CSV table of C-alpha atoms and ligand atoms in Angstrom, one decimal:
chain,number,residue,atom,x,y,z
A,12,MET,CA,137.9,128.2,81.0
A,13,SER,CA,135.9,126.1,78.7
A,14,TYR,CA,134.2,123.2,79.8
A,15,ASP,CA,132.3,120.4,78.1
A,16,TYR,CA,129.0,120.7,79.7
A,17,ASP,CA,127.5,123.6,81.9
A,18,LEU,CA,125.8,121.1,83.8
A,19,PHE,CA,126.9,117.4,84.5
A,20,VAL,CA,124.2,115.0,86.6
A,21,ILE,CA,126.0,111.6,88.2
A,22,GLY,CA,122.7,109.5,88.3
A,23,GLY,CA,119.2,109.5,86.1
A,24,GLY,CA,117.3,108.9,89.3
A,25,SER,CA,114.0,110.8,90.3
A,26,GLY,CA,116.3,113.9,91.8
A,27,GLY,CA,119.1,113.6,88.5
A,28,ILE,CA,116.3,113.3,85.8
A,29,ALA,CA,114.4,116.5,87.1
A,30,THR,CA,117.4,118.5,87.9
A,31,ALA,CA,119.1,117.8,84.6
A,32,ARG,CA,115.6,118.6,82.7
A,33,ARG,CA,115.4,122.0,84.1
A,34,ALA,CA,118.6,123.1,83.8
A,35,ALA,CA,118.0,122.7,80.0
A,36,GLU,CA,114.7,124.7,79.9
A,37,TYR,CA,117.3,127.2,81.3
A,38,GLY,CA,119.2,126.5,78.1
A,39,ALA,CA,121.9,124.9,80.1
A,40,LYS,CA,124.3,122.2,78.0
A,41,VAL,CA,123.4,119.1,80.6
A,42,GLY,CA,124.4,115.7,80.7
A,43,VAL,CA,123.5,112.9,83.0
A,44,ALA,CA,125.6,109.4,83.5
A,45,GLU,CA,123.4,106.7,84.6
A,46,VAL,CA,124.9,103.1,85.5
A,47,GLY,CA,121.7,101.6,85.4
A,48,ARG,CA,118.2,101.9,84.4
A,49,LEU,CA,117.1,105.4,83.6
A,50,GLY,CA,114.3,106.5,86.6
A,51,GLY,CA,116.7,105.5,89.6
A,52,THR,CA,114.9,103.9,92.7
A,53,CYS,CA,111.8,105.1,92.4
A,54,VAL,CA,110.9,103.9,89.2
A,55,ASN,CA,112.9,100.4,89.2
A,56,ARG,CA,112.7,99.1,92.9
A,57,GLY,CA,110.7,101.4,95.1
A,58,CYS,CA,107.5,103.9,94.9
A,59,VAL,CA,106.4,102.4,91.4
A,60,PRO,CA,106.7,98.9,91.2
A,61,LYS,CA,105.5,98.9,94.9
A,62,LYS,CA,102.4,101.1,94.7
A,63,LEU,CA,101.5,98.7,91.8
A,64,MET,CA,101.9,95.5,93.9
A,65,VAL,CA,99.7,97.3,97.0
A,66,TYR,CA,96.9,97.9,94.5
A,67,SER,CA,96.9,94.3,93.7
A,68,SER,CA,96.8,93.3,97.5
A,69,HIS,CA,93.6,95.2,98.0
A,70,PHE,CA,91.9,92.7,95.5
A,71,PRO,CA,91.0,90.0,98.1
A,72,GLY,CA,89.7,93.0,100.2
A,73,LEU,CA,87.9,94.4,97.3
A,74,ILE,CA,86.1,90.9,96.1
A,75,GLU,CA,84.8,90.4,100.2
A,76,ASP,CA,83.6,93.6,100.2
A,77,SER,CA,81.8,93.6,97.0
A,78,ARG,CA,79.6,90.6,98.5
A,79,GLY,CA,77.9,93.3,100.8
A,80,TYR,CA,76.8,95.4,97.7
A,81,GLY,CA,74.9,92.7,96.0
A,82,TRP,CA,77.4,90.8,94.4
A,83,THR,CA,78.1,87.5,93.9
A,84,VAL,CA,81.6,87.1,93.2
A,85,SER,CA,84.0,83.8,93.9
A,86,ASP,CA,87.7,84.3,95.2
A,87,GLY,CA,89.5,84.2,92.8
A,88,GLN,CA,92.8,82.8,91.7
A,89,PHE,CA,96.4,85.2,92.2
A,90,ASP,CA,99.2,84.2,89.7
A,91,TRP,CA,102.9,85.8,90.9
A,92,PRO,CA,104.4,85.6,87.3
A,93,THR,CA,101.6,88.0,86.0
A,94,LEU,CA,101.6,90.3,88.3
A,95,MET,CA,105.5,90.6,88.1
A,96,ASN,CA,105.5,90.6,84.4
A,97,ALA,CA,103.2,93.4,84.4
A,98,VAL,CA,104.8,95.2,86.9
A,99,ASN,CA,107.8,95.0,85.8
A,100,GLY,CA,106.5,96.0,82.4
A,101,GLU,CA,105.4,98.6,83.6
A,102,VAL,CA,108.6,100.0,85.2
A,103,GLY,CA,110.3,98.8,81.1
A,104,ARG,CA,107.9,101.5,79.8
A,105,LEU,CA,108.5,104.4,82.1
A,106,ASN,CA,112.3,103.6,81.1
A,107,GLY,CA,111.5,104.5,77.8
A,108,ILE,CA,109.5,107.5,78.7
A,109,TYR,CA,112.2,109.2,80.7
A,110,GLN,CA,114.8,108.7,77.7
A,111,ARG,CA,112.5,110.1,75.8
A,112,MET,CA,112.3,113.2,78.2
A,113,LEU,CA,116.2,113.6,78.0
A,114,ASP,CA,116.0,113.5,74.3
A,115,ASN,CA,113.4,116.2,73.6
A,116,SER,CA,115.2,117.9,76.6
A,117,GLN,CA,118.3,117.7,74.9
A,118,VAL,CA,119.8,116.6,77.7
A,119,GLU,CA,123.3,113.9,76.6
A,120,LEU,CA,122.6,110.8,78.6
A,121,LEU,CA,126.0,108.7,79.0
A,122,PRO,CA,124.9,105.3,80.3
A,123,HIS,CA,128.3,104.4,82.6
A,124,TYR,CA,129.3,105.1,85.9
A,125,ALA,CA,131.1,108.1,87.0
A,126,LYS,CA,133.7,109.0,88.9
A,127,PHE,CA,135.6,112.5,90.0
A,128,VAL,CA,139.2,112.7,88.4
A,129,ASP,CA,139.0,116.2,90.1
A,130,SER,CA,136.7,118.5,90.9
A,131,HIS,CA,135.5,119.5,87.4
A,132,THR,CA,136.4,116.6,85.5
A,133,LEU,CA,135.1,112.9,85.6
A,134,MET,CA,135.8,109.6,84.3
A,135,VAL,CA,132.1,108.7,82.8
A,136,GLY,CA,133.1,104.8,82.1
A,137,GLU,CA,136.0,105.1,79.3
A,138,LYS,CA,135.3,108.9,78.8
A,139,THR,CA,136.7,112.2,80.7
A,140,VAL,CA,134.1,115.0,80.5
A,141,THR,CA,134.4,118.3,82.0
A,142,ALA,CA,131.8,120.4,83.6
A,143,ASP,CA,131.5,123.7,85.3
A,144,LYS,CA,128.8,122.8,87.9
A,145,ILE,CA,128.4,119.0,88.8
A,146,LEU,CA,125.3,117.7,90.2
A,147,ILE,CA,125.6,114.3,92.4
A,148,ALA,CA,122.6,112.5,93.1
A,149,VAL,CA,123.5,108.9,93.6
A,150,GLY,CA,120.4,107.8,95.8
A,151,GLY,CA,121.2,105.0,98.1
A,152,LYS,CA,121.2,101.5,98.6
A,153,PRO,CA,120.0,99.2,100.8
A,154,VAL,CA,122.7,98.3,103.9
A,155,LYS,CA,122.7,94.5,105.7
A,156,PRO,CA,123.8,94.2,109.0
A,157,SER,CA,126.8,92.3,108.9
A,158,SER,CA,126.1,90.9,113.2
A,159,ILE,CA,123.6,88.5,111.8
A,160,ALA,CA,124.8,85.3,111.3
A,161,GLY,CA,123.9,83.8,108.1
A,162,ILE,CA,122.7,87.3,106.8
A,163,GLU,CA,123.4,86.5,103.6
A,164,HIS,CA,120.2,84.7,103.1
A,165,THR,CA,117.8,87.2,103.2
A,166,ILE,CA,117.0,89.5,100.3
A,167,THR,CA,116.4,93.5,100.5
A,168,SER,CA,113.7,95.6,98.5
A,169,ASP,CA,115.6,95.1,95.5
A,170,GLU,CA,115.0,91.6,95.0
A,171,ILE,CA,111.2,91.6,96.1
A,172,PHE,CA,110.5,92.6,92.4
A,173,HIS,CA,112.2,89.7,91.1
A,174,LEU,CA,111.3,86.5,92.7
A,175,PRO,CA,110.2,83.7,90.6
A,176,GLU,CA,107.7,82.6,93.2
A,177,GLN,CA,105.8,84.0,95.4
A,178,PRO,CA,107.4,83.4,99.2
A,179,GLN,CA,104.4,81.8,100.9
A,180,ARG,CA,106.1,82.2,104.3
A,181,LEU,CA,107.9,85.4,104.3
A,182,MET,CA,109.2,87.4,107.2
A,183,ILE,CA,110.4,90.5,107.4
A,184,LEU,CA,112.9,92.0,109.9
A,185,GLY,CA,112.3,95.8,111.0
A,186,GLY,CA,109.4,98.0,111.3
A,187,GLY,CA,110.6,101.0,109.4
A,188,TYR,CA,107.6,102.3,106.4
A,189,ILE,CA,109.2,100.0,103.8
A,190,GLY,CA,108.9,97.0,106.1
A,191,CYS,CA,105.7,97.4,106.8
A,192,GLU,CA,104.7,98.4,103.6
A,193,PHE,CA,105.7,94.9,102.1
A,194,ALA,CA,104.3,92.7,105.3
A,195,CYS,CA,101.0,93.7,103.9
A,196,ILE,CA,101.5,93.5,100.1
A,197,LEU,CA,102.4,89.9,100.5
A,198,ASN,CA,99.7,89.7,103.2
A,199,GLY,CA,96.9,90.9,101.1
A,200,LEU,CA,98.8,88.3,98.3
A,201,GLY,CA,98.4,85.6,100.3
A,202,SER,CA,101.1,84.8,102.1
A,203,GLU,CA,101.9,84.2,105.8
A,204,VAL,CA,103.8,87.3,107.0
A,205,THR,CA,105.6,87.2,110.2
A,206,GLN,CA,107.5,90.8,111.3
A,207,VAL,CA,110.0,91.0,113.9
A,208,ILE,CA,111.1,94.5,115.7
A,209,ARG,CA,113.1,95.3,118.1
A,210,GLY,CA,110.7,97.4,120.3
A,211,ASP,CA,107.3,97.6,121.2
A,212,HIS,CA,105.8,99.0,117.5
A,213,ILE,CA,106.4,99.6,113.7
A,214,LEU,CA,106.9,103.3,112.6
A,215,ARG,CA,109.3,104.6,114.5
A,216,GLY,CA,109.3,108.8,114.0
A,217,PHE,CA,105.6,108.5,113.3
A,218,ASP,CA,102.7,110.2,115.2
A,219,ASP,CA,102.4,108.0,118.1
A,220,ASP,CA,98.4,107.4,117.7
A,221,ILE,CA,99.2,106.5,113.8
A,222,ARG,CA,102.0,104.0,114.7
A,223,ALA,CA,99.3,102.2,117.2
A,224,MET,CA,96.6,102.2,114.8
A,225,VAL,CA,98.3,100.7,111.7
A,226,GLN,CA,100.3,98.4,114.3
A,227,GLU,CA,96.7,97.4,115.6
A,228,SER,CA,94.9,96.9,112.1
A,229,MET,CA,97.8,95.0,110.3
A,230,GLN,CA,97.5,92.6,112.7
A,231,ALA,CA,94.1,92.8,112.6
A,232,HIS,CA,94.4,92.1,108.8
A,233,GLY,CA,96.9,88.8,109.8
A,234,VAL,CA,100.4,90.1,110.0
A,235,LYS,CA,102.0,88.6,113.1
A,236,LEU,CA,104.1,90.7,114.7
A,237,LEU,CA,106.7,90.2,116.7
A,238,THR,CA,108.0,92.5,119.5
A,239,GLN,CA,111.0,93.1,121.6
A,240,THR,CA,112.6,90.4,119.3
A,241,GLU,CA,116.1,90.1,117.5
A,242,PRO,CA,116.9,87.9,114.4
A,243,VAL,CA,120.3,86.1,116.0
A,244,ALA,CA,121.1,83.5,113.0
A,245,ILE,CA,119.2,82.7,109.4
A,246,ALA,CA,120.2,79.4,108.2
A,247,PRO,CA,119.0,77.2,104.6
A,248,GLY,CA,117.3,74.0,106.0
A,249,GLU,CA,115.4,71.6,104.4
A,250,ASP,CA,112.1,73.4,104.2
A,251,GLY,CA,113.4,76.8,103.9
A,252,LEU,CA,115.0,79.4,106.0
A,253,THR,CA,115.6,78.8,109.4
A,254,VAL,CA,115.2,81.9,111.4
A,255,THR,CA,116.3,82.2,115.1
A,256,LEU,CA,114.7,84.5,117.4
A,257,LYS,CA,115.6,86.0,120.6
A,258,GLY,CA,112.1,87.1,122.4
A,259,PRO,CA,111.0,88.2,126.1
A,260,GLU,CA,110.2,84.3,126.3
A,261,GLY,CA,113.8,83.3,125.0
A,262,GLU,CA,114.7,81.7,121.9
A,263,GLU,CA,112.3,80.5,119.5
A,264,THR,CA,113.0,79.2,115.8
A,265,VAL,CA,110.4,80.2,112.9
A,266,VAL,CA,111.1,78.6,109.4
A,267,ALA,CA,110.5,80.9,106.4
A,268,ASP,CA,110.6,81.3,102.5
A,269,ALA,CA,112.2,84.5,102.4
A,270,VAL,CA,113.5,86.7,104.9
A,271,GLY,CA,113.4,90.5,103.8
A,272,LEU,CA,115.2,93.2,105.6
A,273,ALA,CA,113.9,96.4,106.4
A,274,ALA,CA,115.2,97.5,109.9
A,275,THR,CA,119.0,98.2,108.6
A,276,GLY,CA,117.8,101.2,106.6
A,277,ARG,CA,120.1,102.4,103.4
A,278,ARG,CA,123.4,104.2,102.8
A,279,PRO,CA,124.0,106.7,100.0
A,280,ASN,CA,126.2,105.8,97.1
A,281,LEU,CA,129.4,107.1,97.6
A,282,ASP,CA,131.7,104.0,97.1
A,283,ASN,CA,134.3,104.9,94.0
A,284,LEU,CA,132.7,107.9,93.4
A,285,GLY,CA,136.4,109.4,93.8
A,286,LEU,CA,135.4,112.4,96.4
A,287,GLU,CA,138.4,112.2,97.9
A,288,ASN,CA,139.4,113.9,94.3
A,289,THR,CA,137.4,116.8,95.4
A,290,LYS,CA,136.5,118.6,98.8
A,291,VAL,CA,133.3,117.5,99.1
A,292,GLU,CA,132.4,116.3,102.6
A,293,VAL,CA,130.6,113.4,103.9
A,294,VAL,CA,129.2,113.0,107.3
A,295,ASN,CA,128.0,109.9,108.8
A,296,GLY,CA,127.9,108.2,105.4
A,297,ALA,CA,125.8,110.9,103.5
A,298,ILE,CA,127.2,114.1,101.3
A,299,ALA,CA,127.1,117.1,103.4
A,300,VAL,CA,124.9,120.2,101.8
A,301,ASP,CA,123.8,123.3,102.6
A,302,GLN,CA,120.1,124.4,102.1
A,303,TYR,CA,120.7,125.5,98.6
A,304,SER,CA,121.9,121.8,98.0
A,305,GLN,CA,125.6,123.3,97.6
A,306,THR,CA,128.5,121.2,99.1
A,307,ALA,CA,131.9,122.3,100.5
A,308,GLU,CA,133.1,122.9,96.8
A,309,ASP,CA,131.4,125.6,95.8
A,310,HIS,CA,130.5,124.5,92.1
A,311,ILE,CA,129.6,120.3,93.1
A,312,TYR,CA,126.0,120.1,94.5
A,313,ALA,CA,124.3,117.1,95.9
A,314,VAL,CA,120.8,115.9,95.8
A,315,GLY,CA,118.3,113.4,97.1
A,316,ASP,CA,119.1,109.9,99.2
A,317,CYS,CA,123.0,110.6,98.9
A,318,THR,CA,122.5,113.6,101.2
A,319,ASP,CA,121.0,113.2,105.0
A,320,ASN,CA,117.9,114.9,104.3
A,321,ILE,CA,114.2,113.2,104.1
A,322,ASN,CA,114.8,110.7,101.5
A,323,LEU,CA,111.5,111.3,99.4
A,324,THR,CA,111.3,111.0,95.7
A,325,PRO,CA,109.3,114.8,95.6
A,326,VAL,CA,112.2,115.9,97.8
A,327,ALA,CA,114.7,114.7,95.8
A,328,ILE,CA,112.8,116.4,92.7
A,329,GLN,CA,112.4,119.9,94.7
A,330,GLU,CA,115.7,119.9,95.6
A,331,GLY,CA,117.0,119.4,92.1
A,332,ARG,CA,114.3,121.8,90.7
A,333,SER,CA,115.3,124.4,93.4
A,334,PHE,CA,119.3,123.7,92.6
A,335,ALA,CA,118.0,124.5,88.4
A,336,ASP,CA,116.1,127.6,89.0
A,337,THR,CA,118.6,129.5,91.6
A,338,VAL,CA,122.2,128.5,89.7
A,339,PHE,CA,120.4,128.3,86.1
A,340,GLY,CA,117.2,130.1,86.3
A,341,GLY,CA,118.5,133.9,88.1
A,342,GLN,CA,116.1,133.3,91.3
A,343,SER,CA,116.8,132.1,94.6
A,344,LYS,CA,115.3,129.1,95.8
A,345,LEU,CA,115.9,127.9,99.0
A,346,MET,CA,114.8,124.2,99.8
A,347,SER,CA,112.0,124.0,102.5
A,348,TYR,CA,111.8,120.8,104.4
A,349,GLU,CA,108.9,122.2,106.6
A,350,ASN,CA,105.5,120.4,106.4
A,351,VAL,CA,106.6,117.6,103.9
A,352,PRO,CA,104.0,115.1,103.7
A,353,THR,CA,104.5,111.1,103.0
A,354,ALA,CA,102.1,108.6,102.8
A,355,ILE,CA,102.5,104.7,104.3
A,356,PHE,CA,101.0,102.5,102.3
A,357,THR,CA,100.6,99.9,104.3
A,358,THR,CA,96.9,98.3,104.9
A,359,PRO,CA,94.9,100.4,105.7
A,360,GLU,CA,97.0,103.4,104.6
A,361,ALA,CA,98.2,106.4,106.5
A,362,ALA,CA,99.6,109.6,106.2
A,363,THR,CA,101.2,112.3,107.3
A,364,VAL,CA,102.2,116.2,107.2
A,365,GLY,CA,103.9,118.6,109.7
A,366,LEU,CA,104.3,117.7,112.9
A,367,THR,CA,103.8,114.9,115.5
A,368,GLU,CA,102.2,115.1,118.9
A,369,ALA,CA,105.4,114.7,120.6
A,370,GLU,CA,107.7,116.7,118.8
A,371,ALA,CA,104.5,119.5,119.0
A,372,ARG,CA,104.5,119.2,122.5
A,373,GLU,CA,108.3,119.7,122.8
A,374,LYS,CA,108.2,122.7,121.0
A,375,TYR,CA,105.0,124.5,122.4
A,376,GLY,CA,104.2,122.9,125.4
A,377,ASP,CA,100.7,123.4,126.6
A,378,ALA,CA,99.7,125.4,123.9
A,379,VAL,CA,99.4,122.3,122.0
A,380,LYS,CA,95.4,121.2,121.5
A,381,VAL,CA,94.9,117.6,119.9
A,382,TYR,CA,91.1,117.4,117.9
A,383,ARG,CA,90.9,113.5,116.7
A,384,SER,CA,88.4,111.4,115.3
A,385,LYS,CA,87.9,107.9,114.8
A,386,PHE,CA,85.0,106.5,113.0
A,387,ARG,CA,83.9,103.7,110.5
A,388,PRO,CA,84.1,104.8,107.0
A,389,MET,CA,80.7,104.7,105.2
A,390,TYR,CA,82.3,102.1,102.8
A,391,TYR,CA,82.5,99.6,105.8
A,392,VAL,CA,79.2,99.3,106.6
A,393,LEU,CA,77.4,97.4,103.8
A,394,PRO,CA,80.3,94.9,103.8
A,395,GLY,CA,80.2,94.8,107.7
A,396,LYS,CA,83.5,95.5,108.5
A,397,GLU,CA,84.7,97.1,111.8
A,398,GLU,CA,87.6,98.9,109.6
A,399,LYS,CA,88.3,102.5,111.0
A,400,THR,CA,89.6,105.8,109.8
A,401,LEU,CA,91.6,107.9,112.9
A,402,MET,CA,92.2,111.6,111.7
A,403,LYS,CA,94.0,113.6,114.3
A,404,LEU,CA,95.0,117.3,114.1
A,405,ILE,CA,97.6,119.4,116.0
A,406,VAL,CA,97.2,123.2,117.2
A,407,ASP,CA,98.8,125.8,118.5
A,408,THR,CA,96.5,127.1,120.9
A,409,ASN,CA,98.8,130.6,120.8
A,410,THR,CA,98.2,131.1,117.0
A,411,ASP,CA,95.6,128.6,116.3
A,412,LYS,CA,98.1,127.4,113.4
A,413,VAL,CA,97.7,123.9,112.6
A,414,LEU,CA,101.0,122.0,113.4
A,415,GLY,CA,100.5,118.4,112.1
A,416,ALA,CA,97.8,116.6,110.3
A,417,HIS,CA,97.7,112.8,110.5
A,418,MET,CA,95.0,110.2,108.8
A,419,VAL,CA,94.7,106.1,109.2
A,420,GLY,CA,92.1,104.9,106.4
A,421,ASP,CA,91.4,104.7,102.9
A,422,ASP,CA,92.6,107.1,100.6
A,423,ALA,CA,95.1,108.7,103.2
A,424,ALA,CA,97.8,110.1,100.5
A,425,GLU,CA,95.2,111.5,98.7
A,426,ILE,CA,93.2,113.3,101.6
A,427,ILE,CA,96.7,114.5,102.9
A,428,GLN,CA,98.2,116.0,100.2
A,429,GLY,CA,95.8,118.2,99.6
A,430,VAL,CA,95.7,119.0,103.4
A,431,ALA,CA,99.3,119.9,103.2
A,432,ILE,CA,98.6,123.1,101.0
A,433,ALA,CA,96.5,124.1,104.0
A,434,LEU,CA,99.9,123.7,106.2
A,435,LYS,CA,102.2,124.9,104.0
A,436,THR,CA,100.2,128.3,104.0
A,437,GLY,CA,99.7,128.7,107.5
A,438,ALA,CA,96.2,127.6,108.1
A,439,THR,CA,94.7,127.9,110.7
A,440,LYS,CA,92.0,125.8,112.7
A,441,ALA,CA,89.7,128.5,112.3
A,442,ASP,CA,90.3,128.2,108.4
A,443,PHE,CA,89.9,124.2,108.6
A,444,ASP,CA,86.4,125.2,110.0
A,445,ALA,CA,85.4,127.9,107.6
A,446,THR,CA,86.1,125.3,105.0
A,447,VAL,CA,83.3,123.5,103.9
A,448,GLY,CA,83.3,120.1,103.8
A,449,ILE,CA,82.3,117.4,100.7
A,450,HIS,CA,79.9,115.2,101.7
A,451,PRO,CA,79.7,112.3,101.9
A,452,SER,CA,83.1,112.0,102.5
A,453,SER,CA,85.8,110.8,104.9
A,454,GLY,CA,87.7,113.9,103.6
A,455,GLU,CA,84.8,116.4,104.9
A,456,GLU,CA,86.2,114.9,108.7
A,457,PHE,CA,89.0,117.1,108.7
A,458,VAL,CA,86.8,120.5,108.3
A,459,THR,CA,84.6,119.1,111.0
A,460,MET,CA,86.4,118.5,114.5
A,461,ARG,CA,85.4,119.8,117.7
B,718,FAD,P1,117.4,107.4,93.0
B,718,FAD,O1,116.0,107.3,92.6
B,718,FAD,O2,118.2,106.2,93.7
B,718,FAD,O3,118.9,107.8,91.7
B,718,FAD,C1,120.0,107.6,91.7
B,718,FAD,C2,120.6,106.9,90.1
B,718,FAD,O4,122.0,107.2,90.7
B,718,FAD,C3,120.6,105.4,90.5
B,718,FAD,O5,119.8,105.5,89.3
B,718,FAD,C4,121.8,104.6,89.8
B,718,FAD,O6,122.1,103.8,89.4
B,718,FAD,C5,122.9,106.0,90.0
B,718,FAD,N1,123.9,106.1,90.4
B,718,FAD,C6,124.5,105.5,91.4
B,718,FAD,N2,126.1,105.6,91.6
B,718,FAD,C7,126.5,106.4,90.3
B,718,FAD,C8,127.5,106.5,89.6
B,718,FAD,N3,128.4,107.1,89.9
B,718,FAD,N4,127.4,106.9,88.3
B,718,FAD,C9,126.3,106.4,87.7
B,718,FAD,N5,125.2,106.5,87.9
B,718,FAD,C10,125.4,106.7,89.3
B,718,FAD,N6,109.5,107.6,98.0
B,718,FAD,C11,108.2,107.9,97.8
B,718,FAD,O7,108.7,109.9,97.9
B,718,FAD,N7,107.2,107.7,97.5
B,718,FAD,C12,107.1,106.1,97.7
B,718,FAD,O8,106.6,105.5,98.4
B,718,FAD,C13,108.6,105.4,98.3
B,718,FAD,N8,108.6,104.3,98.2
B,718,FAD,C14,109.9,103.6,98.0
B,718,FAD,C15,109.6,101.9,98.5
B,718,FAD,C16,111.2,101.6,98.1
B,718,FAD,C17,111.1,100.0,98.1
B,718,FAD,C18,112.1,102.3,97.9
B,718,FAD,C19,113.5,101.5,98.1
B,718,FAD,C20,112.5,103.4,98.4
B,718,FAD,C21,110.9,104.3,98.3
B,718,FAD,N9,110.8,105.4,98.1
B,718,FAD,C22,110.2,106.3,98.3
B,718,FAD,C23,112.3,106.3,98.2
B,718,FAD,C24,112.4,106.9,97.1
B,718,FAD,O9,112.8,105.9,96.0
B,718,FAD,C25,113.8,107.7,96.6
B,718,FAD,O10,114.1,108.8,97.8
B,718,FAD,C26,114.1,108.2,95.4
B,718,FAD,O11,114.2,107.4,94.4
B,718,FAD,C27,115.6,109.3,95.7
B,718,FAD,O12,116.1,109.7,94.6
B,718,FAD,P2,117.7,110.0,94.0
B,718,FAD,O13,117.3,110.3,92.7
B,718,FAD,O14,118.5,110.6,95.1
B,718,FAD,O15,118.0,108.6,94.0
């Protein structure tokens, strides 16, 4: 049977584009359907615009620090529309780059919504296309919980990049990494930020020391954190949104210009995809796949946020490339979810790879040794700030293998990226100790911990 395409990809985000280009490199005829802007969540409403805002939010601190280094600098003024125009301009530039990358790879873009008619046939806009293999890379979207009265007045991370004005008073509901990042961004840009969490600590799932230190530092930088507190109702008032909160002391109301949701997470974009016309299985709202990203229908694969694996851009890309290498490149590449490094772009930044201390203790019991180092980096001495960096290594004493590395402090993402290579290659604590440090740096602490 002949098909219009060897591979048709639904979704032109991180996973979809990387896969389409890799498959085309192997000579496959590839088409991509993208209903929105090329680049998906990461480029248009995720990692990229967020990180640009993170950079902007650091300037007040840098200006303060510069005085300790002999500079006379006035505080300066921040203009939200200028930043947001620049951020959205950069996003537009990247959309163009993605289009050129597809053109250069001879991947055909169909700028429409795609839906399964049967397991080899898709309706893409008004056009019917057939494909030998199909990759679902439709990503996810934020969910709003219907249980909170007035939830329709809240915004999600999608909308924050398009607010015409800076919310002077922002409330963030939830303690996930995206919520914490936006709490820090807006706090750094001068907004009054209140973050509301159900439990006692932000960043569930991360190492407990990391959670505690990021939380303390965020509070020290001015984020007001309300723990053991839940939103009950949100209503528009004369002076903004009135949020009724239920906490340990009973009910209270807080007024905010914007209320952002972070607690409720995201769910895969599977509505109207026509999956019922295939044998693809959906478990807990996500597409079920094996380690080759293969669904229950042999020739249909899925990668990225529409599956129930780790929701990060480099994971979506690696899943997609492994699939293309396997199916079109004649190699057998399994996706490995071990030692996937990740960062939290809060102020201070945090990054992590491998097992948390709790996970390691559960798996290896008493054979776990923890190395910790907490210090004031040299940079903060002259500005006279008490900012601290925390580094932590978790080691299996039976094998001496380093099971986890965690850090809170400046450049944590940059440093942990390098450490992740060591963990991926099975480095032992002795290997870390045998590595010569770079002096003076914070990173050298990872090879001198005793
Ligand atoms: P997406 O990038 O979401 O792409 C899916 C695409 O499919 C979309 O463009 C959508 O329009 C399209 N689509 C959906 N349905 C159809 C259809 N039926 N037909 C045609 N097109 C369709 N990850 C990191 O690694 N680091 C970070 O710092 C980071 N920060 C983030 C910050 C925020 C605020 C958010 C929301 C996410 C962040 N992420 C980060 C996560 C990262 O963005 C996602 O993991 C990544 O984009 C997933 O890629 P994907 O290809 O699975 O989906």
